[in-house]
XYZ file of C-alpha atoms in Angstrom:
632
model
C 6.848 10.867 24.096
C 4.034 9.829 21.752
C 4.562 12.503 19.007
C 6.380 15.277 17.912
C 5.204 18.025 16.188
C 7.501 18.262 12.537
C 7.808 20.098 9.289
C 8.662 18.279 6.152
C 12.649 17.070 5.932
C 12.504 18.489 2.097
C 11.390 22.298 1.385
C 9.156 20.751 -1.027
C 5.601 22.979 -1.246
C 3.639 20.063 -2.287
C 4.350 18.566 1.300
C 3.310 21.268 3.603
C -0.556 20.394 3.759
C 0.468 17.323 5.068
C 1.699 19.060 8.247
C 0.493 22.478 8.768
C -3.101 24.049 7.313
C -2.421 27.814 6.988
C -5.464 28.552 5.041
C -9.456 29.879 5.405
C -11.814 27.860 3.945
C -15.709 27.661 3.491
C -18.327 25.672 1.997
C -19.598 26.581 -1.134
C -21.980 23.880 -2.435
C -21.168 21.507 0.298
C -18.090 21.500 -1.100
C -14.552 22.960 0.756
C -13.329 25.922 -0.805
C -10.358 27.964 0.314
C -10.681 31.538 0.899
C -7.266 32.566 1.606
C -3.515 30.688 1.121
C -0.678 31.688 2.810
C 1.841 28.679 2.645
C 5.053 29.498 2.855
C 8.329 27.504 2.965
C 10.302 30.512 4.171
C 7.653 30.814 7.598
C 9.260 27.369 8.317
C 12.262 27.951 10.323
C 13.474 24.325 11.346
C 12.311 20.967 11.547
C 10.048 22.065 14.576
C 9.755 25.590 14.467
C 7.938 28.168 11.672
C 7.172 31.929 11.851
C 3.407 32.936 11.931
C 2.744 36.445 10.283
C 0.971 39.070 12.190
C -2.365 38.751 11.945
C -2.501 35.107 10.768
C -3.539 31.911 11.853
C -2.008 28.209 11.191
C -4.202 25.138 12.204
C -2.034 21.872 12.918
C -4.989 20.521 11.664
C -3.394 18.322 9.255
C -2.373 14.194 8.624
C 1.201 14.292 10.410
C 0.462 16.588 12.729
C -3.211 16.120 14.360
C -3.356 13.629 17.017
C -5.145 10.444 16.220
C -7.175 9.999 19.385
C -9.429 7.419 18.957
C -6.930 5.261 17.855
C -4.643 6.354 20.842
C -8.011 5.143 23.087
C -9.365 2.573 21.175
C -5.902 0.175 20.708
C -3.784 1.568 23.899
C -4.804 1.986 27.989
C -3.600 5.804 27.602
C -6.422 8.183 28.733
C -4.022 11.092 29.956
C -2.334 13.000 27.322
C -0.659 16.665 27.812
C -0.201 19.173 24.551
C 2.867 20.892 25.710
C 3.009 24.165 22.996
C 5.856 26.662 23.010
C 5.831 29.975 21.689
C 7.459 33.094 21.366
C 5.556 36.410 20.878
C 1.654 37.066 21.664
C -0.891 34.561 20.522
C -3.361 32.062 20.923
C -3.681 28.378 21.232
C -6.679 27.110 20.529
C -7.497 23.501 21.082
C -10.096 21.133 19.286
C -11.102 18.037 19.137
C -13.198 16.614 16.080
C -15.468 13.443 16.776
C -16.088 10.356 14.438
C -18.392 12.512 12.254
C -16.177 15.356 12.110
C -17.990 17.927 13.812
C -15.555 20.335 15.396
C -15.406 21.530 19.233
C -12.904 24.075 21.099
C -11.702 22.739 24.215
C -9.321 25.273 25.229
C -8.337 28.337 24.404
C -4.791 30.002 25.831
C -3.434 33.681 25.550
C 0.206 33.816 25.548
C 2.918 36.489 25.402
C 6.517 36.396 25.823
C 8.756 33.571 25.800
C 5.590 30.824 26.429
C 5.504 27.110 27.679
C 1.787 25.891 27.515
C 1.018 22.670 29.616
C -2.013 21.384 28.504
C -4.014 18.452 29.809
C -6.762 16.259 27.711
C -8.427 13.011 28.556
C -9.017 10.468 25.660
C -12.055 9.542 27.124
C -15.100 10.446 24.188
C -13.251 9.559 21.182
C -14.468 5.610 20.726
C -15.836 5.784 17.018
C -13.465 8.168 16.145
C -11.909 11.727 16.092
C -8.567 13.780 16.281
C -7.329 16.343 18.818
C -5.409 19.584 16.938
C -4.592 23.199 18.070
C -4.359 26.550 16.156
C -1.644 29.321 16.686
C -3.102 32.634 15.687
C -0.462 35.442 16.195
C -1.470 39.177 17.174
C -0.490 42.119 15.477
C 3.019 41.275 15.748
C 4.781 38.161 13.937
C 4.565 35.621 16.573
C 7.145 32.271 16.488
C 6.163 28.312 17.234
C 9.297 26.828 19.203
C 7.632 23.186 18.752
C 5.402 20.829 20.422
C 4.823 17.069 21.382
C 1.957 15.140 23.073
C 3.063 13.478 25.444
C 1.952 11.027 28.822
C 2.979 9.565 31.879
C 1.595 5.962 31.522
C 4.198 3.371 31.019
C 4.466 1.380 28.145
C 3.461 -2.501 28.128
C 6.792 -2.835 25.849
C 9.579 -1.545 26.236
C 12.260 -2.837 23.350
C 12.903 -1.446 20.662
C 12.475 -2.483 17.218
C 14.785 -4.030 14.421
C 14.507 -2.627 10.827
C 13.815 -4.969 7.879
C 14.481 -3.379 4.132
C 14.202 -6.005 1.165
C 15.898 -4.869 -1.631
C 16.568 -5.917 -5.582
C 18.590 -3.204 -7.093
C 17.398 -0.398 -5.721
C 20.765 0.968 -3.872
C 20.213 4.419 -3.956
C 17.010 4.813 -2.625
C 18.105 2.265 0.257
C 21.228 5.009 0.880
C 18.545 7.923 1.109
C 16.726 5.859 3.783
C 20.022 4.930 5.915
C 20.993 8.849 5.611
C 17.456 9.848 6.502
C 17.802 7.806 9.630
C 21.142 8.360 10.381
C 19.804 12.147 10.811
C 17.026 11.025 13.265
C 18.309 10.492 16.359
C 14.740 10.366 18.233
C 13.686 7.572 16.063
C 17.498 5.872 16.297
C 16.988 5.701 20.289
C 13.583 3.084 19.598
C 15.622 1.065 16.659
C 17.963 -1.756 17.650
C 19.188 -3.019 14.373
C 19.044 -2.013 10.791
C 19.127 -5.100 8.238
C 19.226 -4.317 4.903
C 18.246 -7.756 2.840
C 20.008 -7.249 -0.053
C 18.901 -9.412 -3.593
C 19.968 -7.654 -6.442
C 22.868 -7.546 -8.518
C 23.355 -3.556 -7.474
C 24.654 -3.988 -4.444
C 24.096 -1.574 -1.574
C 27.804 -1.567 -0.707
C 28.896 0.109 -3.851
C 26.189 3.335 -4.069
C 27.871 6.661 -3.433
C 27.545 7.566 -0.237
C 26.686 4.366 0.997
C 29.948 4.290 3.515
C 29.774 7.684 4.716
C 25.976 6.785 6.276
C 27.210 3.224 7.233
C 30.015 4.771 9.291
C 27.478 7.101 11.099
C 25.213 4.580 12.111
C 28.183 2.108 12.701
C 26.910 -1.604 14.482
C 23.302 -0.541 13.993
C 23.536 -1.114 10.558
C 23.838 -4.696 8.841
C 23.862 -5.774 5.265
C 22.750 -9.256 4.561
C 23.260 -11.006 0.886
C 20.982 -13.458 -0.702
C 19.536 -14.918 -3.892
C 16.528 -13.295 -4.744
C 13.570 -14.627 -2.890
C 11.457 -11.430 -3.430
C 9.497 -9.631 -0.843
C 8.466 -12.614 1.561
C 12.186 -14.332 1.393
C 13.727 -10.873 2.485
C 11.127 -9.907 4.879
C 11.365 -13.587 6.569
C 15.173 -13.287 6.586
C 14.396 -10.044 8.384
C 11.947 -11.728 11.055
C 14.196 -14.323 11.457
C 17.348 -12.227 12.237
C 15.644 -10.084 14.598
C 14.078 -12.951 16.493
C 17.919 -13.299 17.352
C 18.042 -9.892 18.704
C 17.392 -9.838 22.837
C 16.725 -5.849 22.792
C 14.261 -5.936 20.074
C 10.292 -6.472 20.558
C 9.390 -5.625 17.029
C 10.949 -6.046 13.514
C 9.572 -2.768 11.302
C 9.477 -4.250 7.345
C 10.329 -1.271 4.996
C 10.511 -1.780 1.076
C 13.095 -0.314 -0.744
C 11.658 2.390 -3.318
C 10.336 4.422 -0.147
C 10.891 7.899 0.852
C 10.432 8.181 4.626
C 9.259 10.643 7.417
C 11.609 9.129 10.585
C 8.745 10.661 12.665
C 6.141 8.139 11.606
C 8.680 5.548 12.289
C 9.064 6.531 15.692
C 5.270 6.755 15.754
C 4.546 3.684 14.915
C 7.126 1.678 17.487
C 6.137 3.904 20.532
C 2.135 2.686 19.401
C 3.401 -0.756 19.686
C 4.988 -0.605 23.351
C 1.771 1.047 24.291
C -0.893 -1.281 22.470
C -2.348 -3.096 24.914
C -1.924 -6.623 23.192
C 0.893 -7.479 20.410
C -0.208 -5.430 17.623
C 0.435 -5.383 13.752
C 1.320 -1.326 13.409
C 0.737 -0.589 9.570
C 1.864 2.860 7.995
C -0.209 4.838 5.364
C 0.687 4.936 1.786
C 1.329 8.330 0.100
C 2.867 8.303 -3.574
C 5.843 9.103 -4.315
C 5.826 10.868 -7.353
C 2.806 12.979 -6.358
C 3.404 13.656 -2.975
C -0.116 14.997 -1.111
C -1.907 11.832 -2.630
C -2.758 8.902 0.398
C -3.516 5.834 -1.913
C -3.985 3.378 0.935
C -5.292 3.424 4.313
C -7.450 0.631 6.164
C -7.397 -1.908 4.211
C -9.421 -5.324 4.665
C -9.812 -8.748 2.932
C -13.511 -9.401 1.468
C -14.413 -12.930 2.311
C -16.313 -14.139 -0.414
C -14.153 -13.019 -3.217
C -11.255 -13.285 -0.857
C -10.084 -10.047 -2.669
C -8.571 -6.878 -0.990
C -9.232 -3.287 -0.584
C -9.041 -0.307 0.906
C -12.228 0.706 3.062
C -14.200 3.445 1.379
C -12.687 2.527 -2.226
C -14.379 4.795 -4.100
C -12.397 7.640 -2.192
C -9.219 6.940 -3.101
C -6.301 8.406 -3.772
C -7.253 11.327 -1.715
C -5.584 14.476 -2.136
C -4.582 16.683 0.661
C -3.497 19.651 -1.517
C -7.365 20.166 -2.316
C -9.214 18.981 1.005
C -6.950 18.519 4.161
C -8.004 16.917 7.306
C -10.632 19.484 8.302
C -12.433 19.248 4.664
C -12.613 15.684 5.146
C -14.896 13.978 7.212
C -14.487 10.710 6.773
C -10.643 11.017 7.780
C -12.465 11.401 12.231
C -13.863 7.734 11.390
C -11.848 5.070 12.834
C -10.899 2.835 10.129
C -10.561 -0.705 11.510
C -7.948 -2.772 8.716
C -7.807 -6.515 8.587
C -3.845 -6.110 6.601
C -1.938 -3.591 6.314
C 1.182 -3.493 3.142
C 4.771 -4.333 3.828
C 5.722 -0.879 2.015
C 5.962 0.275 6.307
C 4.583 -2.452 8.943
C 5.461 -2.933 12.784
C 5.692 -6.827 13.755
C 5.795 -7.476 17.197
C 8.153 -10.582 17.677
C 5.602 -12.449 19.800
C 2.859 -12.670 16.746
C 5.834 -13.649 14.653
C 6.467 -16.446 17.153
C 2.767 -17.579 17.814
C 1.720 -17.741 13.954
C 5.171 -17.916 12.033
C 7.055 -15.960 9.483
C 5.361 -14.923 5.951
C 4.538 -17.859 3.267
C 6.767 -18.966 1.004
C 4.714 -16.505 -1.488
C 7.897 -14.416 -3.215
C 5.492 -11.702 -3.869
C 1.749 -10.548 -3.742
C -0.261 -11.154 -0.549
C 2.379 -12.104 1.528
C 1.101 -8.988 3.548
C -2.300 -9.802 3.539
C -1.937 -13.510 4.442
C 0.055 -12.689 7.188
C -2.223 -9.797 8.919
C -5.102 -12.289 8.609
C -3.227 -15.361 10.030
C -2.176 -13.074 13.028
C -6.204 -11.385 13.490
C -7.653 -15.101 13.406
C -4.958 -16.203 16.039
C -5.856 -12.932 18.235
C -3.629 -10.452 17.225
C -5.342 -6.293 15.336
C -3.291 -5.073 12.199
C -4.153 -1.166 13.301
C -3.224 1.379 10.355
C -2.403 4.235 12.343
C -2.813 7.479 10.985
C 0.021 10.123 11.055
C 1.996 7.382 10.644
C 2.707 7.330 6.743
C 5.652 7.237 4.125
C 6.211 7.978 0.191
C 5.924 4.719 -2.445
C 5.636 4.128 -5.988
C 1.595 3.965 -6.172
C 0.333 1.419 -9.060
C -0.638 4.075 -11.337
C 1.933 3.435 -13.355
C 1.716 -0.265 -13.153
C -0.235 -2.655 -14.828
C 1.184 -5.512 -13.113
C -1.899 -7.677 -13.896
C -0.522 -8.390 -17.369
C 2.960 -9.186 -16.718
C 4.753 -11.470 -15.227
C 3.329 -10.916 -11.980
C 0.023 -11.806 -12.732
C 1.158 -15.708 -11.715
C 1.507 -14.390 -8.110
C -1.626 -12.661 -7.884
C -3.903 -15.220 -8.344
C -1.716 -18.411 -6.939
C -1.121 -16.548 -3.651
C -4.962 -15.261 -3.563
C -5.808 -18.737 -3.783
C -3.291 -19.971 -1.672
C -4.273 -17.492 1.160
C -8.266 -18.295 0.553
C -7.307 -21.988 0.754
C -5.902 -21.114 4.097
C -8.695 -18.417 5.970
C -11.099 -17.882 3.719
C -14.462 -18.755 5.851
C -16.958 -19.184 2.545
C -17.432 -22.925 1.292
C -15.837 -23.974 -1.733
C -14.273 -20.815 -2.372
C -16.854 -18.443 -2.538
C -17.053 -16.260 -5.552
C -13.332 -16.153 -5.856
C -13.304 -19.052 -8.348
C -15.971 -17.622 -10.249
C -14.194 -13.890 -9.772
C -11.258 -16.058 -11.095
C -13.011 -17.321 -14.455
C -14.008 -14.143 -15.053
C -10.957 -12.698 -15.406
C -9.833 -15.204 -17.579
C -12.472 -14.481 -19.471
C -11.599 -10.603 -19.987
C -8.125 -11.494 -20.584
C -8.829 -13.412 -23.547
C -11.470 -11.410 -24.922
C -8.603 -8.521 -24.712
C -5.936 -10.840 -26.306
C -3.816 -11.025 -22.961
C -3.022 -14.243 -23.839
C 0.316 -14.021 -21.720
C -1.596 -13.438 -18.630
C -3.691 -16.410 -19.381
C -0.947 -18.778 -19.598
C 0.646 -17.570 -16.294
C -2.678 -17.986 -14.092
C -3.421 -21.342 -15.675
C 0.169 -22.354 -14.262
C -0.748 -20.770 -10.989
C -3.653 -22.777 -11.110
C -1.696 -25.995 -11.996
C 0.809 -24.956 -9.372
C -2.289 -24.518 -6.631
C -3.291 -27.875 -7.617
C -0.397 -29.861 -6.969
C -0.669 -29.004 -3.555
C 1.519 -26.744 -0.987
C 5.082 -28.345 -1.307
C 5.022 -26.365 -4.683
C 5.120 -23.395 -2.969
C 8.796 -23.606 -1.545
C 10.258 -26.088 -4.489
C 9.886 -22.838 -6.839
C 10.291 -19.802 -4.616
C 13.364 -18.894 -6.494
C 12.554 -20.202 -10.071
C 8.627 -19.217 -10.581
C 9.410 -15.518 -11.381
C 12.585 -16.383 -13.937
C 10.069 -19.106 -15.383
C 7.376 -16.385 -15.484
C 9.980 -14.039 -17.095
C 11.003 -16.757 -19.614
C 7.829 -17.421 -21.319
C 7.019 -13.885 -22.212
C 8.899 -14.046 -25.261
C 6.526 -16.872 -26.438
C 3.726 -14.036 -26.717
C 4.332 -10.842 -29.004
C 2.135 -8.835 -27.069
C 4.655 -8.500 -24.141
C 6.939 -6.547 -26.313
C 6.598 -2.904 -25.295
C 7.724 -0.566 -28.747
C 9.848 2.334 -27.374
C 9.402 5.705 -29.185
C 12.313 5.449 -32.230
C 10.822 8.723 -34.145
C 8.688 7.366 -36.890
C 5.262 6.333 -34.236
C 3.489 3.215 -34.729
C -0.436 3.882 -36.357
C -3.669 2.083 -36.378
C -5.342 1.722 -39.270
C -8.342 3.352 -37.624
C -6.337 5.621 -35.608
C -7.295 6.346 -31.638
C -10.522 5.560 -30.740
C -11.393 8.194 -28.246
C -14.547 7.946 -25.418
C -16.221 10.253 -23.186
C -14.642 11.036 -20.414
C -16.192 9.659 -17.427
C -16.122 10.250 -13.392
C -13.689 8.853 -11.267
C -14.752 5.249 -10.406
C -17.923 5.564 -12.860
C -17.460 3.521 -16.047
C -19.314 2.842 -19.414
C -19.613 -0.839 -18.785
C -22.786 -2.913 -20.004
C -24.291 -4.473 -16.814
C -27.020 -6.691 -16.345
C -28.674 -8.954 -19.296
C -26.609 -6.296 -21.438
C -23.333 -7.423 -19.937
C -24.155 -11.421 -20.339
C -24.988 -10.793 -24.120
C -21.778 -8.955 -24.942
C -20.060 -11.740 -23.060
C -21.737 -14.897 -24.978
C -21.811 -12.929 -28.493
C -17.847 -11.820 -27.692
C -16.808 -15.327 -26.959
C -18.481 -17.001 -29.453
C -16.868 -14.601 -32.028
C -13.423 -15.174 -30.928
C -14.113 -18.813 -31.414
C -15.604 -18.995 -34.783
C -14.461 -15.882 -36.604
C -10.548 -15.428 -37.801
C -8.512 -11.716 -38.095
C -8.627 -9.974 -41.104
C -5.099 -10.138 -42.903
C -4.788 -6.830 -42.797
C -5.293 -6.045 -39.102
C -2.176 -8.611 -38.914
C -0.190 -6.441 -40.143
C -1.153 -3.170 -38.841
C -3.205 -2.442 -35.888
C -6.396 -2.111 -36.368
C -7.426 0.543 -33.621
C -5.158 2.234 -30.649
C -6.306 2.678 -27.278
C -5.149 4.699 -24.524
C -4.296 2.649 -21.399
C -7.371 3.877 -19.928
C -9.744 3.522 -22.525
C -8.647 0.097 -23.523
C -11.371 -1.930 -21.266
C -12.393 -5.286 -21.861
C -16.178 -3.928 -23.545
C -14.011 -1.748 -26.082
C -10.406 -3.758 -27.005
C -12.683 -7.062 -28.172
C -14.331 -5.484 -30.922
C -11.241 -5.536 -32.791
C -8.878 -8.085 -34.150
C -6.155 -5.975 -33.092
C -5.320 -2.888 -30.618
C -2.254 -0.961 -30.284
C -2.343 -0.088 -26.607
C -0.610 2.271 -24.709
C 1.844 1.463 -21.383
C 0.262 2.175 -18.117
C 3.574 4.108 -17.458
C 3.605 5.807 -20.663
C 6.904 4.843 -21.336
C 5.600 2.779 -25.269
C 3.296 0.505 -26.606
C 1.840 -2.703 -26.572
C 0.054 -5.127 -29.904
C -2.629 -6.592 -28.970
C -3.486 -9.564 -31.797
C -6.270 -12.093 -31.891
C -4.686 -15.760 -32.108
C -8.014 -18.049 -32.679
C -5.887 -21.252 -31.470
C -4.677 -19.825 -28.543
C -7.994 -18.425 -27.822
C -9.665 -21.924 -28.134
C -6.899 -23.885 -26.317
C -7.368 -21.180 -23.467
C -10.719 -21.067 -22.982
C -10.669 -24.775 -22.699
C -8.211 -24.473 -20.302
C -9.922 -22.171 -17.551
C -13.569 -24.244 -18.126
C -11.280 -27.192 -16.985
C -9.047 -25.866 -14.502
C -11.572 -23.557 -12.444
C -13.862 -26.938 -12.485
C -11.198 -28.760 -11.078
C -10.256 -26.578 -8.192
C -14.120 -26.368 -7.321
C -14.297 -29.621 -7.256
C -10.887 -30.306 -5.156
C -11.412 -27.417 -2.939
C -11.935 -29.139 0.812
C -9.346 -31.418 0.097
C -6.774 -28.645 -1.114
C -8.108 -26.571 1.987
C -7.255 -29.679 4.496
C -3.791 -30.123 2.501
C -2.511 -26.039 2.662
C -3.791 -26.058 5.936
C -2.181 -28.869 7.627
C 0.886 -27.322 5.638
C 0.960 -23.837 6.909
C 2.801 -24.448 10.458
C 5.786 -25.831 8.421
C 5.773 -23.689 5.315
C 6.115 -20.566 7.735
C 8.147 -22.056 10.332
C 11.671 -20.683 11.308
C 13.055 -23.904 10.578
C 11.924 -24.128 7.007
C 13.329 -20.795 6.368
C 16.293 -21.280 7.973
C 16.556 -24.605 5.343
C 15.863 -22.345 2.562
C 18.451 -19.493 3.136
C 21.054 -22.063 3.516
C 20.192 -22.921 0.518
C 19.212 -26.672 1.519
């Protein structure tokens, strides 16, 4: 069984272009326009059943339930699918296939009546830079029902265990409850999973949600809960590899976070992929938010060498959303989209990568993921982000995690990981990427961020043994020294709102992924005359004691906020705001700082390279971890 055809779990309206197209569209402009909408949550009858009206058509045309086939050709030896389609009432199938450019072609077409069981056969076989196999149901003048449907073959899998489950949690209990209870109600993705560990490292414990021993009683020994300090993402997710390297029925470990909503179907996707891929394969899951539900904010995603900085492919198309353009609207959704990583939010392990290249770095969080994927592609072994195999997450537009205390783990485990793979000498641009940021940060008065990348810096510089020695400490350190800069205070709405003296400054609104930016012999002026202004040039007294402008989170760029000596700035979640005040000492002692310490690490970079390198066997080795969790 390679896939099931399903409706959403939740009768939630926003979900159902994600697994059935009921609609007429046409092109207007290039552009996809709908013609007609009938979605209905009351056509949907089950989990794999729904009611088509007389008279109307419903394509399956859509992310969960197309089938990706030149992924299915291009990672596994399957070549020999069958569509098996039952119906009830007369209608007609229609089959299609789309190739890498999109362009649509029928390649069967079936007239049913009755009580109907449609065998159908298709040969992956022209589908190598891309495309999806689907099939309409259009119902005749009477109301016609779908029973369900799979896609299915007869090869044999190359694996045949099944797969441990990793979550990592920190306080989080109930939405860790909501996953249990959505698997607990999946018993065709229960038959592929051997083990459920649930890391637990919060002070909420798991044990003590409501309704957390009712769904621990249904899925009995499968389930385990596991207590440790907090370690973050990579000490859970290691604890996770290393427990199910114990297991003798499990070929995979599948790493879940914890704030995650998820469709058991992909889950069940994504192991049966990995029996079938024809070498140990890294099986990553989409990323569709949570709190706007037909948005996909991460697909492929790769590792630019130079920069050693990540993305998704096709950037500038993202998030994409399905309620306005589904799958046949969007052409570049045939490509095949080859990923170097793929994020822990969902990921398939196989055990024998994890036992070639070892378990994650010693990172606590940020590019644990990445790191890992990219150890296990140089060493021989794909990350493939499947499609159709997706969950729900928390997307970062709500974050601004740059600016708090995480911003110490973005830049010490980017360096870290370039130190490791990256194939550029001396770093590439990353270092000058790195100053850079420095650079906006101070010209914004982020001094807090400052100080936490200079100690990631520091850190990177004293060489790998650093990395385990404060796995537990660097984020309650990081924590600490916020209250040494104002500007991490976030002011919660008390009734009387905080004003600027020149009230909200207030810009044109501008294209997705376009910006205002100077560029060019422009951009190097505003960056010598804004630096050299900062140094020389001390706050008005009376922008000290009142905000001189406010800002919107996403007007406050680093060409606008530096033109005053202070900014009130809003929260990227909305929730307050943030003073932003120029400190000329800080500034100075800063700047200093990253001339020195990006000058450094240039200049130390083949020896730090030889140092992490010869490190990495032991920093990811099952011993080490083992010494960490018991807490040697």
């Amino acid at each position: 069984m390679l896939q099931y055809v399903v409706f959403p779990l939740d009768r939630d309206p926003d979900l159902l272009p994600l697994y059935a197209d009921p609609e007429t569209w046409t092109s207007v402009d290039e552009e996809a326009v709908r013609v007609s909408a009938r979605a209905q949550l009351g056509n949907i009858l089950s989990r794999r059943s729904a009611r088509v009206s007389a008279g109307r058509r419903v394509s399956f045309a859509s992310y969960f339930n197309g089938f990706p086939a030149s992924y299915w050709q291009h990672w596994t030896s399957v070549r020999e699918i069958t569509l098996t389609v039952r119906t009830e009432g007369r209608a007609t199938i229609l089959v299609y296939r789309s190739n890498g450019a999109g362009a649509r072609q029928r390649l069967e077409t079936r007239e049913v009546s009755g009580v109907s069981e449609q065998h159908i056969p298709l040969t992956l076989n022209q589908y190598s830079d891309g495309g999806w196999i689907w099939f309409d149901i259009a119902a005749d003048d009477e109301t016609a029902t779908f029973v369900g449907a799979e896609w299915t073959t007869d090869h044999e899998p190359v694996r045949t265990g099944k797969a441990s489950i990793g979550i990592t949690t920190y306080n989080k209990p109930d939405y860790c409850v909501e996953t249990l209870r959505s698997l607990a109600d999946a018993p065709e993705a229960l038959a592929l999973i051997d083990r459920v560990f649930i890391i637990d490292q919060g002070t909420q414990n798991v044990v003590d949600e409501d309704g957390y021993d009712e769904v621990a009683g249904r899925l009995g020994d499968t389930l385990q809960i596991i207590r440790q300090p907090n370690l973050g993402g990579s000490g859970g997710f290691s604890r996770a590899m290393l427990e199910s390297l114990q297991r003798p029925e499990s070929d995979f470990v599948q790493l879940l976070d914890d704030d995650v909503r998820i469709e058991p179907e992909s889950l069940r996707r994504s192991i049966t992929f990995g029996q079938f891929a024809t070498i140990p394969t890294i099986v990553g899951a989409h990323m569709f938010d949570l709190l706007d539900r037909p948005k996909l904010h991460a697909w492929a995603e790769v590792v630019d060498d130079e920069p050693f900085m990540w993305r998704n492919l096709y950037q500038e198309r993202m998030p994409h959303d399905f309620s306005t353009a589904n799958l046949r609207q969007t052409m570049i959704l045939h490509m095949r989209l080859d990923a170097d990583y793929n994020g822990w939010w969902m990921c398939l392990l196989p055990l024998d990568v994890i036992r070639a290249v070892g378990l994650s770095l010693p990172a606590f969080i940020k590019w644990d993921d990445a790191e890992f994927c990219v150890r296990a592609r140089d060493a021989g072994f794909p990350t493939v982000s499947v499609p159709g195999v997706a969950l729900w997450h928390v997307s970062w537009m709500g974050k601004d995690d740059s600016i708090d205390w995480q911003a110490y783990f973005h830049i010490r485990n980017r360096l870290v990981g370039a130190l490791l793979h990256q194939r550029a000498p001396r770093g590439g641009t990353l270092l000058r990427h790195s100053r850079r940021v420095d650079l906006k940060h101070l010209m914004m008065m982020q001094y807090y961020a400052v100080a936490l990348r200079h100690r990631a810096l520091r850190d990177v510089l004293s060489g790998p043994e650093h990395m385990r020695a404060n796995l537990a400490t660097a984020m309650p350190e990081a924590r600490a020294l916020a209250a040494e800069y104002p500007e991490t205070v976030v002011h919660k709405d008390t009734g009387i709102p905080l004003r600027s003296r020149r009230g909200r400054q207030v810009f044109k609104i501008q294209k997705r992924n376009e910006f205002d930016s100077p560029t060019g012999l422009g951009l190097r002026w505003f960056t010598l005359t804004t630096l050299v202004a900062h140094w020389f040039h001390t706050p008005k007294p009376q922008n000290l004691t009142q905000p001189e402008a406010e800002f919107g989170k996403g007007d406050a760029q680093w060409w606008r906020v530096p033109l005053y000596d202070s900014a009130l700035v809003s929260a990227a979640d909305g929730s307050g705001k943030s003073i932003f005040t120029r400190d000329r000492a800080k500034y100075r002692r800063m700047l200093v700082d990253t001339v020195r310490l990006h000058a450094r690490l240039k200049r130390e970079w083949p020896k730090l390279q030889r140092r992490y390198q010869q490190a990495l066997p032991e920093m990811t080795s099952e011993a080490a971890w083992r010494r960490t969790f018991e807490g040697e």
